[in-house]
Amino acid sequence: MKRKHLSGIIWTWLLCAGMLFGGCSKTELEPPPGQNPNPPKNPPANADEWLIPEEEVLDGGPGKDGIPSIDQPRFVSVQEADQWLQPTDLVVGVRVGQVIRAYPHIILDWHEIVNDQVDSLAIAVTYCPLTGTAIGWKRRVKGELTTFGVSGLLYQTNLMPYDRKTNSTWSQMRMQAVNGELIETEAETWQVVETSWDSWKSMYPDSEVLSTQTGFSRSYGFYPYGDYKTNHSYFLFPINNRDDRVPAKERVLGIRAGQQVLAFRFDSFANGTRVIQNSISRLSAVVAGNRSHNILVAYGSRLPDGTELSFEAVDAARLPVIMKDQEGNEWDVFGFAVSGPRAGQQLPQLTSLIGYWFTF
C-alpha cells in the first residue's frame, strides 16, 4: 500500500475496487436510527452475485424504503428557506441550464434520496448521513427512466440505493450497481456543489430550495444520529481500513481515478481562496477552495480540444466566480466560464465528492 502525504493533500489506495458504501436509517413518525452493531445480512431477493463481499453487506435496520425517498419534491425561495435554515447548515447544490437548486442536509438526513426533474434532466440527489457523501445521479439508466430508493442495506457504512426499474442494488460511492440485473453498470453522475447555507444564499439568492413540506412528518433540523458527526471514534456499523492521518469524520474532497484517490483538506484552503493544480492517474485536475466560505470543488484542467489551462484564484468577494485562467476566462464554482473567450463552456467533470475521511 503506497501513501504519500503532501501539504494537506493525501494519497490513498482504495480497496474493494473503489470506494466503500452502506446506508442509513429511518423512522415512523419520529424514528430512531438503526443502532444494532452486528445487524443480520438481508440481501435482496434473487441476489446470487455481488461485486463486493456479500458477508459485509449489512442490514441497517429500517428495511427497504424504511427511509423514504422524496419522489415529489417541492421548492421554495431562498427568502422563505432562510426562515428555517441556519447559516452553517450544509446544502447540496445542482445547476441544470438556468435552473439552480439547493437540497439542505437537514432534509437529506431523513430521506437520503430526492428523485427530481431539473429542467430537462431527471436526477436523483443521493446523500448518506453516515459517510457525509452527496452525489447527483442521472435517473435514466441504459435508456430507461427510473427512480431510486433506499435499500436499507449498508456496506462500510455507506448508502446503498436500489433502482425501482430493475430492483438492482447500487453502491453510492462506487457509483455502480453491485447486485442484480444491472450489476457492473456505472452510474452517470451530475456535478453537485456542497457548501454552507450562508455561502449558498449569497452566491445564488434566486435559486430554489427543497421545502420541508415533503409529505412526511420529521423533525427537520434535528440530527437523527446524535453526536455521530463530531465523535470521531463513534460508528454505528463496522468499517475496515481505519486511517488516523486525519480525524475520521473530517470532511475532505476526494478525486477518484480507478482505485486511486487524491484527497484535499479544507485546512489547505484556510487563507482566502486558493487554487491547486495536480494530476491523478494521468488526469489533470484543478481544485479551488475557500475554507471560510466552506467551498471546495474540483474539475479537469485539460479541455476536450487538448488545451491545458492554468488557473489562479479570484477574490472571495466575487463568489460564485472562484478562479481565472491564462486565456482570460473566469470560472464559477460549478465549473462554468462566466466571462472570457470560453464563456458558457464547462470544465470537464471529475469523479469527485466531499465526504468524511474514514470513508475514503
mmCIF file of C-alpha atoms in Angstrom:
data_model
loop_
_atom_site.group_PDB
_atom_site.id
_atom_site.type_symbol
_atom_site.label_atom_id
_atom_site.label_comp_id
_atom_site.label_asym_id
_atom_site.label_seq_id
_atom_site.Cartn_x
_atom_site.Cartn_y
_atom_site.Cartn_z
ATOM 1 C CA MET A 1 0.000 0.000 0.000
ATOM 2 C CA LYS A 2 1.541 3.289 -1.112
ATOM 3 C CA ARG A 3 0.765 6.508 0.734
ATOM 4 C CA LYS A 4 2.196 9.931 0.252
ATOM 5 C CA HIS A 5 1.308 12.947 2.387
ATOM 6 C CA LEU A 6 1.868 16.297 0.679
ATOM 7 C CA SER A 7 0.965 19.655 2.278
ATOM 8 C CA GLY A 8 -2.582 18.814 3.247
ATOM 9 C CA ILE A 9 -3.135 16.555 0.227
ATOM 10 C CA ILE A 10 -3.485 12.862 0.951
ATOM 11 C CA TRP A 11 -2.856 9.996 -1.420
ATOM 12 C CA THR A 12 -4.501 6.706 -0.640
ATOM 13 C CA TRP A 13 -5.278 3.477 -2.436
ATOM 14 C CA LEU A 14 -8.830 2.198 -2.171
ATOM 15 C CA LEU A 15 -9.695 -1.426 -1.578
ATOM 16 C CA CYS A 16 -12.619 -3.452 -2.936
ATOM 17 C CA ALA A 17 -12.276 -1.900 -6.408
ATOM 18 C CA GLY A 18 -13.207 1.605 -5.456
ATOM 19 C CA MET A 19 -14.894 3.259 -2.518
ATOM 20 C CA LEU A 20 -16.911 1.910 0.327
ATOM 21 C CA PHE A 21 -20.551 2.439 0.961
ATOM 22 C CA GLY A 22 -23.561 1.467 3.043
ATOM 23 C CA GLY A 23 -26.720 3.091 4.218
ATOM 24 C CA CYS A 24 -28.513 4.936 6.865
ATOM 25 C CA SER A 25 -31.688 4.596 8.803
ATOM 26 C CA LYS A 26 -35.268 5.680 9.075
ATOM 27 C CA THR A 27 -38.357 6.368 11.040
ATOM 28 C CA GLU A 28 -42.027 6.102 11.692
ATOM 29 C CA LEU A 29 -43.181 9.445 12.961
ATOM 30 C CA GLU A 30 -40.059 10.083 14.992
ATOM 31 C CA PRO A 31 -37.871 7.086 14.092
ATOM 32 C CA PRO A 32 -34.534 6.476 15.747
ATOM 33 C CA PRO A 33 -31.646 5.370 13.536
ATOM 34 C CA GLY A 34 -30.623 1.714 13.492
ATOM 35 C CA GLN A 35 -28.283 1.004 16.379
ATOM 36 C CA ASN A 36 -27.549 -2.739 16.024
ATOM 37 C CA PRO A 37 -23.734 -3.039 15.840
ATOM 38 C CA ASN A 38 -23.975 -6.565 14.398
ATOM 39 C CA PRO A 39 -27.031 -6.473 12.164
ATOM 40 C CA PRO A 40 -28.041 -9.560 10.172
ATOM 41 C CA LYS A 41 -27.468 -9.850 6.449
ATOM 42 C CA ASN A 42 -30.506 -9.007 4.406
ATOM 43 C CA PRO A 43 -29.641 -9.400 0.707
ATOM 44 C CA PRO A 44 -32.413 -8.584 -1.755
ATOM 45 C CA ALA A 45 -34.413 -11.331 -3.437
ATOM 46 C CA ASN A 46 -32.717 -13.250 -6.253
ATOM 47 C CA ALA A 47 -29.305 -11.917 -5.226
ATOM 48 C CA ASP A 48 -26.826 -14.527 -6.383
ATOM 49 C CA GLU A 49 -23.856 -12.383 -7.397
ATOM 50 C CA TRP A 50 -22.189 -9.413 -5.735
ATOM 51 C CA LEU A 51 -19.273 -7.207 -6.759
ATOM 52 C CA ILE A 52 -18.488 -6.671 -3.082
ATOM 53 C CA PRO A 53 -18.088 -9.185 -0.243
ATOM 54 C CA GLU A 54 -21.637 -10.360 0.409
ATOM 55 C CA GLU A 55 -20.861 -11.071 4.056
ATOM 56 C CA GLU A 56 -20.074 -7.372 4.531
ATOM 57 C CA VAL A 57 -23.474 -6.252 3.233
ATOM 58 C CA LEU A 58 -25.375 -5.362 6.398
ATOM 59 C CA ASP A 59 -28.981 -4.604 7.228
ATOM 60 C CA GLY A 60 -29.177 -1.036 8.508
ATOM 61 C CA GLY A 61 -32.358 -1.708 10.479
ATOM 62 C CA PRO A 62 -35.307 0.160 8.920
ATOM 63 C CA GLY A 63 -35.662 -2.136 5.884
ATOM 64 C CA LYS A 64 -36.268 -1.360 2.250
ATOM 65 C CA ASP A 65 -37.826 2.094 1.832
ATOM 66 C CA GLY A 66 -37.867 2.361 5.619
ATOM 67 C CA ILE A 67 -36.107 5.643 4.959
ATOM 68 C CA PRO A 68 -38.494 7.168 2.400
ATOM 69 C CA SER A 69 -37.071 8.901 -0.639
ATOM 70 C CA ILE A 70 -38.662 12.179 -1.697
ATOM 71 C CA ASP A 71 -40.295 11.499 -5.047
ATOM 72 C CA GLN A 72 -42.420 14.646 -5.415
ATOM 73 C CA PRO A 73 -40.134 17.415 -4.178
ATOM 74 C CA ARG A 74 -41.430 20.916 -3.596
ATOM 75 C CA PHE A 75 -39.269 24.026 -3.660
ATOM 76 C CA VAL A 76 -39.366 27.436 -2.019
ATOM 77 C CA SER A 77 -37.439 30.665 -2.424
ATOM 78 C CA VAL A 78 -34.180 31.460 -0.670
ATOM 79 C CA GLN A 79 -36.029 34.083 1.371
ATOM 80 C CA GLU A 80 -38.543 31.537 2.635
ATOM 81 C CA ALA A 81 -35.916 28.874 3.346
ATOM 82 C CA ASP A 82 -33.900 31.450 5.275
ATOM 83 C CA GLN A 83 -36.604 31.353 7.941
ATOM 84 C CA TRP A 84 -35.662 27.807 8.951
ATOM 85 C CA LEU A 85 -32.109 27.224 7.710
ATOM 86 C CA GLN A 86 -29.157 28.233 9.892
ATOM 87 C CA PRO A 87 -26.072 29.938 8.355
ATOM 88 C CA THR A 88 -23.845 26.892 8.963
ATOM 89 C CA ASP A 89 -26.348 24.305 7.684
ATOM 90 C CA LEU A 90 -24.920 22.465 4.685
ATOM 91 C CA VAL A 91 -26.727 22.307 1.350
ATOM 92 C CA VAL A 92 -26.112 20.342 -1.852
ATOM 93 C CA GLY A 93 -26.430 22.495 -4.958
ATOM 94 C CA VAL A 94 -27.282 21.461 -8.519
ATOM 95 C CA ARG A 95 -27.289 23.542 -11.688
ATOM 96 C CA VAL A 96 -29.035 22.417 -14.876
ATOM 97 C CA GLY A 97 -29.174 25.086 -17.565
ATOM 98 C CA GLN A 98 -30.534 28.179 -15.849
ATOM 99 C CA VAL A 99 -32.190 26.214 -13.042
ATOM 100 C CA ILE A 100 -30.248 26.186 -9.771
ATOM 101 C CA ARG A 101 -31.499 24.230 -6.756
ATOM 102 C CA ALA A 102 -30.308 23.545 -3.227
ATOM 103 C CA TYR A 103 -31.078 20.447 -1.152
ATOM 104 C CA PRO A 104 -30.431 21.021 2.585
ATOM 105 C CA HIS A 105 -28.691 18.358 4.641
ATOM 106 C CA ILE A 106 -31.290 18.781 7.377
ATOM 107 C CA ILE A 107 -33.843 17.254 4.990
ATOM 108 C CA LEU A 108 -31.494 14.778 3.349
ATOM 109 C CA ASP A 109 -30.548 13.438 6.797
ATOM 110 C CA TRP A 110 -34.047 11.955 6.986
ATOM 111 C CA HIS A 111 -34.624 10.913 3.362
ATOM 112 C CA GLU A 112 -31.211 10.339 1.725
ATOM 113 C CA ILE A 113 -32.575 10.367 -1.836
ATOM 114 C CA VAL A 114 -34.514 13.021 -3.737
ATOM 115 C CA ASN A 115 -35.834 11.973 -7.151
ATOM 116 C CA ASP A 116 -36.149 15.204 -9.083
ATOM 117 C CA GLN A 117 -36.612 16.646 -12.551
ATOM 118 C CA VAL A 118 -34.445 19.725 -13.028
ATOM 119 C CA ASP A 119 -35.195 21.419 -16.325
ATOM 120 C CA SER A 120 -34.574 18.632 -18.884
ATOM 121 C CA LEU A 121 -32.581 16.408 -16.526
ATOM 122 C CA ALA A 122 -34.043 13.537 -14.489
ATOM 123 C CA ILE A 123 -31.748 13.378 -11.466
ATOM 124 C CA ALA A 124 -31.511 11.715 -8.083
ATOM 125 C CA VAL A 125 -29.653 13.574 -5.355
ATOM 126 C CA THR A 126 -28.251 10.796 -3.162
ATOM 127 C CA TYR A 127 -26.874 11.531 0.290
ATOM 128 C CA CYS A 128 -25.585 9.337 3.108
ATOM 129 C CA PRO A 129 -25.564 10.959 6.576
ATOM 130 C CA LEU A 130 -23.174 8.318 7.914
ATOM 131 C CA THR A 131 -20.431 8.992 5.356
ATOM 132 C CA GLY A 132 -21.316 12.623 4.589
ATOM 133 C CA THR A 133 -21.341 11.962 0.841
ATOM 134 C CA ALA A 134 -23.665 13.642 -1.662
ATOM 135 C CA ILE A 135 -23.719 12.661 -5.346
ATOM 136 C CA GLY A 136 -26.035 13.558 -8.220
ATOM 137 C CA TRP A 137 -27.114 10.559 -10.332
ATOM 138 C CA LYS A 138 -28.891 10.676 -13.659
ATOM 139 C CA ARG A 139 -32.130 8.691 -13.426
ATOM 140 C CA ARG A 140 -32.044 7.410 -16.988
ATOM 141 C CA VAL A 141 -30.128 4.125 -16.892
ATOM 142 C CA LYS A 142 -29.441 2.263 -20.130
ATOM 143 C CA GLY A 143 -32.136 4.332 -21.791
ATOM 144 C CA GLU A 144 -34.779 3.560 -19.156
ATOM 145 C CA LEU A 145 -36.115 6.155 -16.735
ATOM 146 C CA THR A 146 -36.176 5.044 -13.108
ATOM 147 C CA THR A 147 -36.298 6.349 -9.566
ATOM 148 C CA PHE A 148 -34.013 5.339 -6.730
ATOM 149 C CA GLY A 149 -34.958 4.252 -3.235
ATOM 150 C CA VAL A 150 -33.103 3.441 -0.021
ATOM 151 C CA SER A 151 -32.478 -0.315 0.117
ATOM 152 C CA GLY A 152 -31.798 -0.317 3.856
ATOM 153 C CA LEU A 153 -28.526 -2.147 3.223
ATOM 154 C CA LEU A 154 -25.091 -0.886 4.179
ATOM 155 C CA TYR A 155 -21.572 -1.561 3.026
ATOM 156 C CA GLN A 156 -18.813 0.066 5.062
ATOM 157 C CA THR A 157 -21.469 2.401 6.474
ATOM 158 C CA ASN A 158 -22.292 4.000 3.104
ATOM 159 C CA LEU A 159 -25.693 4.258 1.415
ATOM 160 C CA MET A 160 -26.791 1.513 -0.996
ATOM 161 C CA PRO A 161 -29.660 2.735 -3.182
ATOM 162 C CA TYR A 162 -31.773 0.434 -5.341
ATOM 163 C CA ASP A 163 -33.398 1.358 -8.632
ATOM 164 C CA ARG A 164 -37.112 0.735 -8.888
ATOM 165 C CA LYS A 165 -36.972 -0.320 -12.538
ATOM 166 C CA THR A 166 -34.920 -3.497 -12.014
ATOM 167 C CA ASN A 167 -34.556 -3.728 -8.206
ATOM 168 C CA SER A 168 -30.772 -3.767 -8.624
ATOM 169 C CA THR A 169 -28.705 -2.705 -5.617
ATOM 170 C CA TRP A 170 -26.154 0.064 -6.099
ATOM 171 C CA SER A 171 -23.194 1.396 -4.172
ATOM 172 C CA GLN A 172 -23.333 5.140 -3.761
ATOM 173 C CA MET A 173 -19.588 5.752 -3.523
ATOM 174 C CA ARG A 174 -18.630 3.150 -6.109
ATOM 175 C CA MET A 175 -21.294 4.775 -8.292
ATOM 176 C CA GLN A 176 -22.082 1.335 -9.627
ATOM 177 C CA ALA A 177 -24.702 -1.426 -9.445
ATOM 178 C CA VAL A 178 -23.178 -4.146 -7.281
ATOM 179 C CA ASN A 179 -26.016 -6.686 -7.360
ATOM 180 C CA GLY A 180 -28.985 -7.576 -9.536
ATOM 181 C CA GLU A 181 -29.895 -7.258 -13.191
ATOM 182 C CA LEU A 182 -27.757 -4.131 -13.722
ATOM 183 C CA ILE A 183 -24.661 -5.459 -11.935
ATOM 184 C CA GLU A 184 -21.462 -3.649 -13.054
ATOM 185 C CA THR A 185 -23.466 -0.784 -14.599
ATOM 186 C CA GLU A 186 -21.834 2.559 -13.842
ATOM 187 C CA ALA A 187 -23.972 5.410 -12.564
ATOM 188 C CA GLU A 188 -23.926 8.552 -14.681
ATOM 189 C CA THR A 189 -23.266 11.411 -12.314
ATOM 190 C CA TRP A 190 -24.041 15.127 -12.354
ATOM 191 C CA GLN A 191 -21.930 17.841 -10.776
ATOM 192 C CA VAL A 192 -23.021 18.985 -7.306
ATOM 193 C CA VAL A 193 -21.567 21.707 -5.097
ATOM 194 C CA GLU A 194 -21.767 21.374 -1.315
ATOM 195 C CA THR A 195 -21.420 24.425 0.892
ATOM 196 C CA SER A 196 -22.939 26.235 3.856
ATOM 197 C CA TRP A 197 -26.311 27.930 3.619
ATOM 198 C CA ASP A 198 -24.726 31.308 4.339
ATOM 199 C CA SER A 199 -22.404 30.976 1.333
ATOM 200 C CA TRP A 200 -25.060 29.465 -0.911
ATOM 201 C CA LYS A 201 -27.667 32.188 -0.388
ATOM 202 C CA SER A 202 -25.109 34.901 -1.043
ATOM 203 C CA MET A 203 -23.955 33.226 -4.276
ATOM 204 C CA TYR A 204 -27.387 32.158 -5.554
ATOM 205 C CA PRO A 205 -30.079 34.377 -3.979
ATOM 206 C CA ASP A 206 -32.572 33.496 -6.729
ATOM 207 C CA SER A 207 -32.160 29.726 -6.515
ATOM 208 C CA GLU A 208 -34.842 27.236 -5.484
ATOM 209 C CA VAL A 209 -34.566 25.351 -2.184
ATOM 210 C CA LEU A 210 -36.047 21.966 -1.293
ATOM 211 C CA SER A 211 -39.007 22.529 1.005
ATOM 212 C CA THR A 212 -39.617 20.865 4.359
ATOM 213 C CA GLN A 213 -43.142 20.185 3.049
ATOM 214 C CA THR A 214 -42.149 16.686 1.978
ATOM 215 C CA GLY A 215 -45.338 14.813 2.799
ATOM 216 C CA PHE A 216 -43.607 13.190 5.805
ATOM 217 C CA SER A 217 -43.575 14.193 9.457
ATOM 218 C CA ARG A 218 -39.954 14.582 10.506
ATOM 219 C CA SER A 219 -38.013 16.792 12.906
ATOM 220 C CA TYR A 220 -36.064 18.608 10.194
ATOM 221 C CA GLY A 221 -33.171 20.407 11.807
ATOM 222 C CA PHE A 222 -32.749 17.708 14.445
ATOM 223 C CA TYR A 223 -29.871 15.422 13.501
ATOM 224 C CA PRO A 224 -31.096 11.827 13.979
ATOM 225 C CA TYR A 225 -27.706 10.281 14.779
ATOM 226 C CA GLY A 226 -26.768 12.066 18.000
ATOM 227 C CA ASP A 227 -23.106 13.103 18.224
ATOM 228 C CA TYR A 228 -22.094 10.855 15.331
ATOM 229 C CA LYS A 229 -20.704 13.725 13.230
ATOM 230 C CA THR A 230 -18.450 15.093 15.958
ATOM 231 C CA ASN A 231 -17.398 11.907 17.762
ATOM 232 C CA HIS A 232 -14.569 10.539 15.624
ATOM 233 C CA SER A 233 -14.497 7.185 17.429
ATOM 234 C CA TYR A 234 -18.251 6.550 17.271
ATOM 235 C CA PHE A 235 -19.525 4.319 14.444
ATOM 236 C CA LEU A 236 -22.919 2.687 14.156
ATOM 237 C CA PHE A 237 -21.613 -0.103 11.934
ATOM 238 C CA PRO A 238 -18.267 -1.828 11.368
ATOM 239 C CA ILE A 239 -15.763 -0.299 8.949
ATOM 240 C CA ASN A 240 -12.480 -1.553 7.503
ATOM 241 C CA ASN A 241 -9.115 0.085 6.918
ATOM 242 C CA ARG A 242 -9.004 2.784 9.591
ATOM 243 C CA ASP A 243 -6.502 5.545 8.847
ATOM 244 C CA ASP A 244 -5.668 8.046 11.578
ATOM 245 C CA ARG A 245 -3.696 10.543 9.493
ATOM 246 C CA VAL A 246 -6.810 12.726 9.529
ATOM 247 C CA PRO A 247 -9.697 12.752 12.064
ATOM 248 C CA ALA A 248 -12.165 10.100 10.941
ATOM 249 C CA LYS A 249 -15.108 12.421 10.282
ATOM 250 C CA GLU A 250 -13.294 15.439 8.953
ATOM 251 C CA ARG A 251 -14.870 16.493 5.646
ATOM 252 C CA VAL A 252 -12.439 16.199 2.738
ATOM 253 C CA LEU A 253 -12.728 16.379 -1.036
ATOM 254 C CA GLY A 254 -11.704 13.178 -2.798
ATOM 255 C CA ILE A 255 -10.899 12.868 -6.509
ATOM 256 C CA ARG A 256 -11.043 9.293 -7.734
ATOM 257 C CA ALA A 257 -9.334 7.737 -10.725
ATOM 258 C CA GLY A 258 -9.714 3.964 -10.760
ATOM 259 C CA GLN A 259 -8.524 2.703 -7.386
ATOM 260 C CA GLN A 260 -6.524 5.808 -6.635
ATOM 261 C CA VAL A 261 -7.822 8.806 -4.712
ATOM 262 C CA LEU A 262 -6.311 12.219 -4.092
ATOM 263 C CA ALA A 263 -7.871 13.826 -1.001
ATOM 264 C CA PHE A 264 -7.809 17.530 -0.115
ATOM 265 C CA ARG A 265 -8.449 19.025 3.305
ATOM 266 C CA PHE A 266 -10.358 22.277 3.810
ATOM 267 C CA ASP A 267 -7.464 23.382 6.042
ATOM 268 C CA SER A 268 -5.304 23.638 2.923
ATOM 269 C CA PHE A 269 -7.577 26.497 1.794
ATOM 270 C CA ALA A 270 -7.616 28.446 5.060
ATOM 271 C CA ASN A 271 -6.089 31.721 3.845
ATOM 272 C CA GLY A 272 -8.661 33.018 1.404
ATOM 273 C CA THR A 273 -9.419 31.405 -1.939
ATOM 274 C CA ARG A 274 -6.683 29.098 -3.204
ATOM 275 C CA VAL A 275 -6.193 27.048 -6.373
ATOM 276 C CA ILE A 276 -4.140 23.840 -6.523
ATOM 277 C CA GLN A 277 -3.355 22.035 -9.777
ATOM 278 C CA ASN A 278 -2.346 18.401 -9.657
ATOM 279 C CA SER A 279 -2.677 15.147 -11.552
ATOM 280 C CA ILE A 280 -4.048 11.745 -10.636
ATOM 281 C CA SER A 281 -3.636 8.714 -12.875
ATOM 282 C CA ARG A 282 -2.888 10.955 -15.869
ATOM 283 C CA LEU A 283 -5.908 13.149 -15.162
ATOM 284 C CA SER A 284 -5.104 16.847 -14.928
ATOM 285 C CA ALA A 285 -7.120 18.407 -12.117
ATOM 286 C CA VAL A 286 -7.676 21.835 -10.639
ATOM 287 C CA VAL A 287 -9.004 22.185 -7.089
ATOM 288 C CA ALA A 288 -10.341 25.519 -5.872
ATOM 289 C CA GLY A 289 -11.469 26.228 -2.354
ATOM 290 C CA ASN A 290 -12.033 28.659 0.464
ATOM 291 C CA ARG A 291 -12.407 27.260 3.980
ATOM 292 C CA SER A 292 -14.149 30.302 5.462
ATOM 293 C CA HIS A 293 -16.812 30.078 2.744
ATOM 294 C CA ASN A 294 -16.986 26.266 3.005
ATOM 295 C CA ILE A 295 -16.233 25.814 -0.706
ATOM 296 C CA LEU A 296 -14.111 23.025 -2.192
ATOM 297 C CA VAL A 297 -14.551 21.903 -5.813
ATOM 298 C CA ALA A 298 -12.521 20.021 -8.426
ATOM 299 C CA TYR A 299 -12.564 19.911 -12.230
ATOM 300 C CA GLY A 300 -10.433 18.716 -15.102
ATOM 301 C CA SER A 301 -7.974 21.335 -16.345
ATOM 302 C CA ARG A 302 -7.378 19.767 -19.763
ATOM 303 C CA LEU A 303 -10.189 20.664 -22.177
ATOM 304 C CA PRO A 304 -11.592 18.314 -24.842
ATOM 305 C CA ASP A 305 -9.709 20.284 -27.520
ATOM 306 C CA GLY A 306 -6.437 19.453 -25.744
ATOM 307 C CA THR A 307 -5.870 22.880 -24.206
ATOM 308 C CA GLU A 308 -4.261 22.708 -20.761
ATOM 309 C CA LEU A 309 -5.461 25.633 -18.670
ATOM 310 C CA SER A 310 -3.567 27.104 -15.735
ATOM 311 C CA PHE A 311 -5.584 28.843 -13.050
ATOM 312 C CA GLU A 312 -5.265 31.397 -10.311
ATOM 313 C CA ALA A 313 -7.707 32.283 -7.547
ATOM 314 C CA VAL A 314 -10.218 35.114 -7.700
ATOM 315 C CA ASP A 315 -11.018 37.149 -4.587
ATOM 316 C CA ALA A 316 -13.795 35.598 -2.484
ATOM 317 C CA ALA A 317 -15.831 38.798 -2.764
ATOM 318 C CA ARG A 318 -16.625 37.711 -6.323
ATOM 319 C CA LEU A 319 -18.061 34.283 -5.480
ATOM 320 C CA PRO A 320 -19.544 32.262 -7.177
ATOM 321 C CA VAL A 321 -16.649 33.186 -9.529
ATOM 322 C CA ILE A 322 -13.713 31.359 -7.972
ATOM 323 C CA MET A 323 -10.797 31.311 -10.463
ATOM 324 C CA LYS A 324 -9.488 32.580 -13.778
ATOM 325 C CA ASP A 325 -7.121 31.167 -16.409
ATOM 326 C CA GLN A 326 -4.355 32.350 -18.706
ATOM 327 C CA GLU A 327 -6.823 32.972 -21.553
ATOM 328 C CA GLY A 328 -8.812 35.489 -19.509
ATOM 329 C CA ASN A 329 -11.767 33.199 -18.763
ATOM 330 C CA GLU A 330 -13.407 33.393 -15.345
ATOM 331 C CA TRP A 331 -14.934 30.220 -13.888
ATOM 332 C CA ASP A 332 -17.591 29.718 -11.225
ATOM 333 C CA VAL A 333 -17.960 27.020 -8.558
ATOM 334 C CA PHE A 334 -19.967 24.810 -10.948
ATOM 335 C CA GLY A 335 -17.102 24.909 -13.449
ATOM 336 C CA PHE A 336 -18.798 27.254 -15.933
ATOM 337 C CA ALA A 337 -16.948 30.049 -17.714
ATOM 338 C CA VAL A 338 -18.941 33.189 -16.900
ATOM 339 C CA SER A 339 -16.755 35.532 -18.952
ATOM 340 C CA GLY A 340 -13.931 35.399 -21.470
ATOM 341 C CA PRO A 341 -13.495 33.666 -24.839
ATOM 342 C CA ARG A 342 -14.885 30.388 -23.486
ATOM 343 C CA ALA A 343 -17.958 31.910 -21.813
ATOM 344 C CA GLY A 344 -20.704 29.290 -21.455
ATOM 345 C CA GLN A 345 -18.331 26.313 -21.586
ATOM 346 C CA GLN A 346 -17.949 23.970 -18.624
ATOM 347 C CA LEU A 347 -14.762 22.379 -17.338
ATOM 348 C CA PRO A 348 -14.552 18.563 -17.562
ATOM 349 C CA GLN A 349 -16.225 16.796 -14.660
ATOM 350 C CA LEU A 350 -14.095 14.538 -12.485
ATOM 351 C CA THR A 351 -15.199 11.696 -10.229
ATOM 352 C CA SER A 352 -15.029 13.773 -7.087
ATOM 353 C CA LEU A 353 -17.068 14.217 -3.931
ATOM 354 C CA ILE A 354 -16.921 15.527 -0.404
ATOM 355 C CA GLY A 355 -17.187 13.019 2.435
ATOM 356 C CA TYR A 356 -15.810 12.006 5.804
ATOM 357 C CA TRP A 357 -12.151 10.997 5.701
ATOM 358 C CA PHE A 358 -12.726 7.477 7.056
ATOM 359 C CA THR A 359 -14.881 6.528 4.116
ATOM 360 C CA PHE A 360 -12.109 7.259 1.625
#
